[in-house]
PDB file of C-alpha atoms in Angstrom:
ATOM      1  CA  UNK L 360     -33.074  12.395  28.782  1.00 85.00           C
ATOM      2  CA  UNK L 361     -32.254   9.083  27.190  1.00 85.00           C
ATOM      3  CA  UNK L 362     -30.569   7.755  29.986  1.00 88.00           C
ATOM      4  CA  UNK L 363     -33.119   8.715  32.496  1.00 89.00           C
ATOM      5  CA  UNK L 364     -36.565   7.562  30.284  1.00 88.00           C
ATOM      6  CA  UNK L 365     -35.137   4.379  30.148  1.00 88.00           C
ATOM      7  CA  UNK L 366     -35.368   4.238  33.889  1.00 88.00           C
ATOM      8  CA  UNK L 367     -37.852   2.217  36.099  1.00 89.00           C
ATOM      9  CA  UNK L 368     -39.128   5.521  38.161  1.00 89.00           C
ATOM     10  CA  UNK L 369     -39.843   7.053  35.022  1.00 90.00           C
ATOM     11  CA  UNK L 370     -41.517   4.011  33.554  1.00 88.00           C
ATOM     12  CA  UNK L 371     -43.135   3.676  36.649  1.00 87.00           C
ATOM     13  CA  UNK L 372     -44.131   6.846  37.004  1.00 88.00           C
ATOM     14  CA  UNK L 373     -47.562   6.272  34.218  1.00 83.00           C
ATOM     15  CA  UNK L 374     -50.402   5.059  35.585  1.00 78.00           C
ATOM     16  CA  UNK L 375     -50.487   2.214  33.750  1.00 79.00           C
ATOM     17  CA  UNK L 376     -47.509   1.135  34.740  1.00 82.00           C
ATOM     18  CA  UNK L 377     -47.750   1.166  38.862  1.00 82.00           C
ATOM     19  CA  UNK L 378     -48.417  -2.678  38.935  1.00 80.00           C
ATOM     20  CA  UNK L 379     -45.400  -3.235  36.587  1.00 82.00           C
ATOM     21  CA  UNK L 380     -43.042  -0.760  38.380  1.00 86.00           C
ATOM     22  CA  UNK L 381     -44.126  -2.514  42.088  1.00 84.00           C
ATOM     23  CA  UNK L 382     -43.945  -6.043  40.928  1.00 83.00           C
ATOM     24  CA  UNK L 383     -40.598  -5.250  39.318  1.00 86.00           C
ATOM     25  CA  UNK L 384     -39.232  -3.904  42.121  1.00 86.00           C
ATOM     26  CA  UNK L 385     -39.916  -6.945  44.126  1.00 84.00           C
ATOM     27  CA  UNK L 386     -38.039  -9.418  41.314  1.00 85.00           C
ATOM     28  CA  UNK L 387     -34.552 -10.598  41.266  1.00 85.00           C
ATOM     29  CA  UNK L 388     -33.905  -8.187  38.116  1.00 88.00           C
ATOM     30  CA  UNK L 389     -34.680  -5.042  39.877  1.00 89.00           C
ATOM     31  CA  UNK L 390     -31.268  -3.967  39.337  1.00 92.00           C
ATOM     32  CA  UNK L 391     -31.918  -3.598  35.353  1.00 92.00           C
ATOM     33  CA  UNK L 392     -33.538  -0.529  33.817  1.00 91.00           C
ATOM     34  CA  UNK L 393     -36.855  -0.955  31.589  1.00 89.00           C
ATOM     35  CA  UNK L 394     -34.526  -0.901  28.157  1.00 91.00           C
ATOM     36  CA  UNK L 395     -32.189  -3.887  29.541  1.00 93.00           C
ATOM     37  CA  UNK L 396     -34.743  -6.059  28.653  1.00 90.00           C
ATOM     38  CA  UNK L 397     -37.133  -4.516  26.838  1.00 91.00           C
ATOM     39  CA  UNK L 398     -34.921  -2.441  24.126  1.00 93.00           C
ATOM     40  CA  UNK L 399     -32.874  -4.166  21.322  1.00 94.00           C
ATOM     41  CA  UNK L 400     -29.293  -3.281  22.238  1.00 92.00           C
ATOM     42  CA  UNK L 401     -27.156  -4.557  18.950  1.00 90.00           C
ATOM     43  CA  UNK L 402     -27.078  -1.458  17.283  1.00 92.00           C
ATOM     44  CA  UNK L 403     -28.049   2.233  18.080  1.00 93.00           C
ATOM     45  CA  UNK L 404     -30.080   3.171  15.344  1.00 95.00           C
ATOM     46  CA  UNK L 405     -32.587   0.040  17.083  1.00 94.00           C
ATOM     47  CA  UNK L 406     -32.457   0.969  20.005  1.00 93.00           C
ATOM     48  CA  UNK L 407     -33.654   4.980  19.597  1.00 93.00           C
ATOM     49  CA  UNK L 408     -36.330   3.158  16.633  1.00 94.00           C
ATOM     50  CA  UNK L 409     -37.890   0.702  19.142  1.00 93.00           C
ATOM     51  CA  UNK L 410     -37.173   3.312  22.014  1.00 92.00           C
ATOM     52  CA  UNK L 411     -38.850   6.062  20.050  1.00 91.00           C
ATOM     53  CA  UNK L 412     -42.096   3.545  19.062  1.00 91.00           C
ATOM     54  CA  UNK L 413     -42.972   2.065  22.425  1.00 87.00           C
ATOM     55  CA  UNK L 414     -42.149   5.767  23.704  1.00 86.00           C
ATOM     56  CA  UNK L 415     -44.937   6.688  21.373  1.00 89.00           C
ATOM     57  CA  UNK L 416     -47.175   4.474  21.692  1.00 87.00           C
ATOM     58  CA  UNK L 417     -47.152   3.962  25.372  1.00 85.00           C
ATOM     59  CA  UNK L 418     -47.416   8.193  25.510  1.00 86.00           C
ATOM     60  CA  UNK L 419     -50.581   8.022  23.515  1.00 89.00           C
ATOM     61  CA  UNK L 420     -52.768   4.992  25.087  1.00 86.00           C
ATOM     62  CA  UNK L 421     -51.455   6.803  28.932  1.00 85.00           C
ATOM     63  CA  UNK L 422     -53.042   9.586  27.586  1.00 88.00           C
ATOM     64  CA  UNK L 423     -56.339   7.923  26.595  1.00 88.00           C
ATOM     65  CA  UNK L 424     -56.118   5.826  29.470  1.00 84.00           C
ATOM     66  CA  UNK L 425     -56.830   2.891  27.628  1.00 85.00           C
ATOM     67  CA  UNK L 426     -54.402   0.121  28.152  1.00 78.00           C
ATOM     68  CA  UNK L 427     -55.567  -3.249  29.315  1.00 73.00           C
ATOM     69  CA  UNK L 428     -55.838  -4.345  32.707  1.00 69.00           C
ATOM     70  CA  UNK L 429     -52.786  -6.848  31.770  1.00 70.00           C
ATOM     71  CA  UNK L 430     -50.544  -5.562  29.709  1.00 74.00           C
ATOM     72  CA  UNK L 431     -48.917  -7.940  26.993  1.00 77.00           C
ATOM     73  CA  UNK L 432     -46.452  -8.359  25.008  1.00 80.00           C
ATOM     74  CA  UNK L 433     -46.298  -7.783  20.908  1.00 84.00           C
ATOM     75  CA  UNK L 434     -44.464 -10.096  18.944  1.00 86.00           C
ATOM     76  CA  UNK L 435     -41.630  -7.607  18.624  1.00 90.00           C
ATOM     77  CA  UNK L 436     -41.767  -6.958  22.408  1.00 88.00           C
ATOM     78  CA  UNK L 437     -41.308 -10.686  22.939  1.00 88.00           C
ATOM     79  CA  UNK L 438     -38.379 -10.970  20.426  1.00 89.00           C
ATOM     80  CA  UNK L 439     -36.511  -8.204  22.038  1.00 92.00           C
ATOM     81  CA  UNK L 440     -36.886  -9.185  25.207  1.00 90.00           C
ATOM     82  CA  UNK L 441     -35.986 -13.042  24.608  1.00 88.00           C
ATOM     83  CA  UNK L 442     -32.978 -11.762  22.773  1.00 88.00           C
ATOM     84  CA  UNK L 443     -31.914  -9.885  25.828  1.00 90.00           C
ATOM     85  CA  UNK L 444     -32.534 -12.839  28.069  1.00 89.00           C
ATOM     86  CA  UNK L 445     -30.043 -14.557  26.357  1.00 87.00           C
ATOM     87  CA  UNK L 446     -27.671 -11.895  26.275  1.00 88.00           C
ATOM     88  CA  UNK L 447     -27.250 -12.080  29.803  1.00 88.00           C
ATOM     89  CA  UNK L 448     -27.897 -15.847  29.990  1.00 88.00           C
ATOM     90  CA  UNK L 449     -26.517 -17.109  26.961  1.00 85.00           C
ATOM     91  CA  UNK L 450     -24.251 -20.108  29.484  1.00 87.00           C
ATOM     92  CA  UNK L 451     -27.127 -20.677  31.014  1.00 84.00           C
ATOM     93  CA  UNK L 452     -28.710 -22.283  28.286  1.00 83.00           C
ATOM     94  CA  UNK L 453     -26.027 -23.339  25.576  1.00 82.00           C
ATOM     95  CA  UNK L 454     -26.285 -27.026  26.319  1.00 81.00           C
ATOM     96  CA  UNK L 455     -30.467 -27.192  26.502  1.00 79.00           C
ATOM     97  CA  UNK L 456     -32.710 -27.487  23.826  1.00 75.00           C
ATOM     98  CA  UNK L 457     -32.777 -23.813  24.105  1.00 74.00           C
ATOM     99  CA  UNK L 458     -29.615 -23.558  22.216  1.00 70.00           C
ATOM    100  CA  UNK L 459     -31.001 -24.872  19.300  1.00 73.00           C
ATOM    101  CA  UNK L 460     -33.312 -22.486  18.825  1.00 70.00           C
ATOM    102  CA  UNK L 461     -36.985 -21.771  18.173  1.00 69.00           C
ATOM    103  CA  UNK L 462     -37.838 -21.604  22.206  1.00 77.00           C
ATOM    104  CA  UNK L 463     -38.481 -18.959  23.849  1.00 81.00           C
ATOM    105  CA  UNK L 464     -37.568 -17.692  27.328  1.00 83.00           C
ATOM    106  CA  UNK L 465     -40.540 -15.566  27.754  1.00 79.00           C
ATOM    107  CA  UNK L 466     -42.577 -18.687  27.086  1.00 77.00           C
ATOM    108  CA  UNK L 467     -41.338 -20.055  30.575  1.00 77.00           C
ATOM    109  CA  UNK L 468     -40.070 -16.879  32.660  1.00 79.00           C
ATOM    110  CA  UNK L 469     -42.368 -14.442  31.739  1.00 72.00           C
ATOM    111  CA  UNK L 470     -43.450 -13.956  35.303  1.00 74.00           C
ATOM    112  CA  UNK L 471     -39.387 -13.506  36.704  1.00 75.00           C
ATOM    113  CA  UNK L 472     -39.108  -9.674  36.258  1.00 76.00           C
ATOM    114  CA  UNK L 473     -43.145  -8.582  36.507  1.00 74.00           C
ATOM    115  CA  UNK L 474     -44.873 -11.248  38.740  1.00 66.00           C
ATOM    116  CA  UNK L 475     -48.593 -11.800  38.616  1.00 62.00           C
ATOM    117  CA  UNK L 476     -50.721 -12.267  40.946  1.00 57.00           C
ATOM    118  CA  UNK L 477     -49.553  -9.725  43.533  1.00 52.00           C
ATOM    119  CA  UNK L 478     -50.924  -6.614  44.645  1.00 54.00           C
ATOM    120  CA  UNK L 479     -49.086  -3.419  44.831  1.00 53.00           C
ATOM    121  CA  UNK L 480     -45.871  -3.007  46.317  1.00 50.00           C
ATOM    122  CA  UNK L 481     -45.111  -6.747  45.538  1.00 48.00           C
ATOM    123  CA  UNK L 482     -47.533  -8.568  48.239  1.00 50.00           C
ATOM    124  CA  UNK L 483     -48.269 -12.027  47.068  1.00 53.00           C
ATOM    125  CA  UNK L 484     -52.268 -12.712  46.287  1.00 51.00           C
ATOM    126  CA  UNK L 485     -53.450 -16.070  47.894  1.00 48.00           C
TER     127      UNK L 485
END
């Protein structure tokens, strides 16, 4: 069950998430699952927290059907994520300002793994 939930059919499989799942599949990180990026991964007992919370939440505002046309992210959800950007592209960026701290990759690249501006199935909008 853990392994699979953390999957992008069953992300994608929520309403709310159809844009996300079809614009994902269309990036050049469509061979990650959901928690790759968006689940801390330096100790267990963070990853079933943060898994357990967005699980949660996300559960309850499907539900109500109430989740913004855009979905953003929290200031957690950006910290995670950036964190797991550079775990995957830490050589990428040690000799860049980046390095130094205090940037953030999300800031730049949040379009590389959910692209705007296309409609479903990953067809760019002109």
């Amino acid at each position: 069950g853990f392994v699979y939930s953390s999957s992008p059919a069953f992300c994608g499989s929520c309403h709310s998430m159809q844009y996300v799942y079809s614009t994902y599949q269309t990036s050049n990180h469509k061979q990650f699952t959901c928690s790759d990026c968006h689940v801390p991964h330096d100790n267990i007992a963070a990853t079933l927290y943060v898994k357990s919370a967005n699980g949660a939440r996300d559960v309850y505002h499907e539900f109500l059907r109430d989740y913004p046309d855009t979905i953003e992210f929290t200031g957690k959800g950006k910290e995670i994520a950036n964190g797991n950007c550079l775990r995957c592209h830490t050589s990428a960026v040690e000799n860049t300002s980046m390095a130094a701290g205090g940037e953030s990759c999300i800031s730049c690249h949040k379009n590389i793994a959910h692209r705007r501006n296309l409609k479903p199935g990953g067809i760019e909008v002109e």
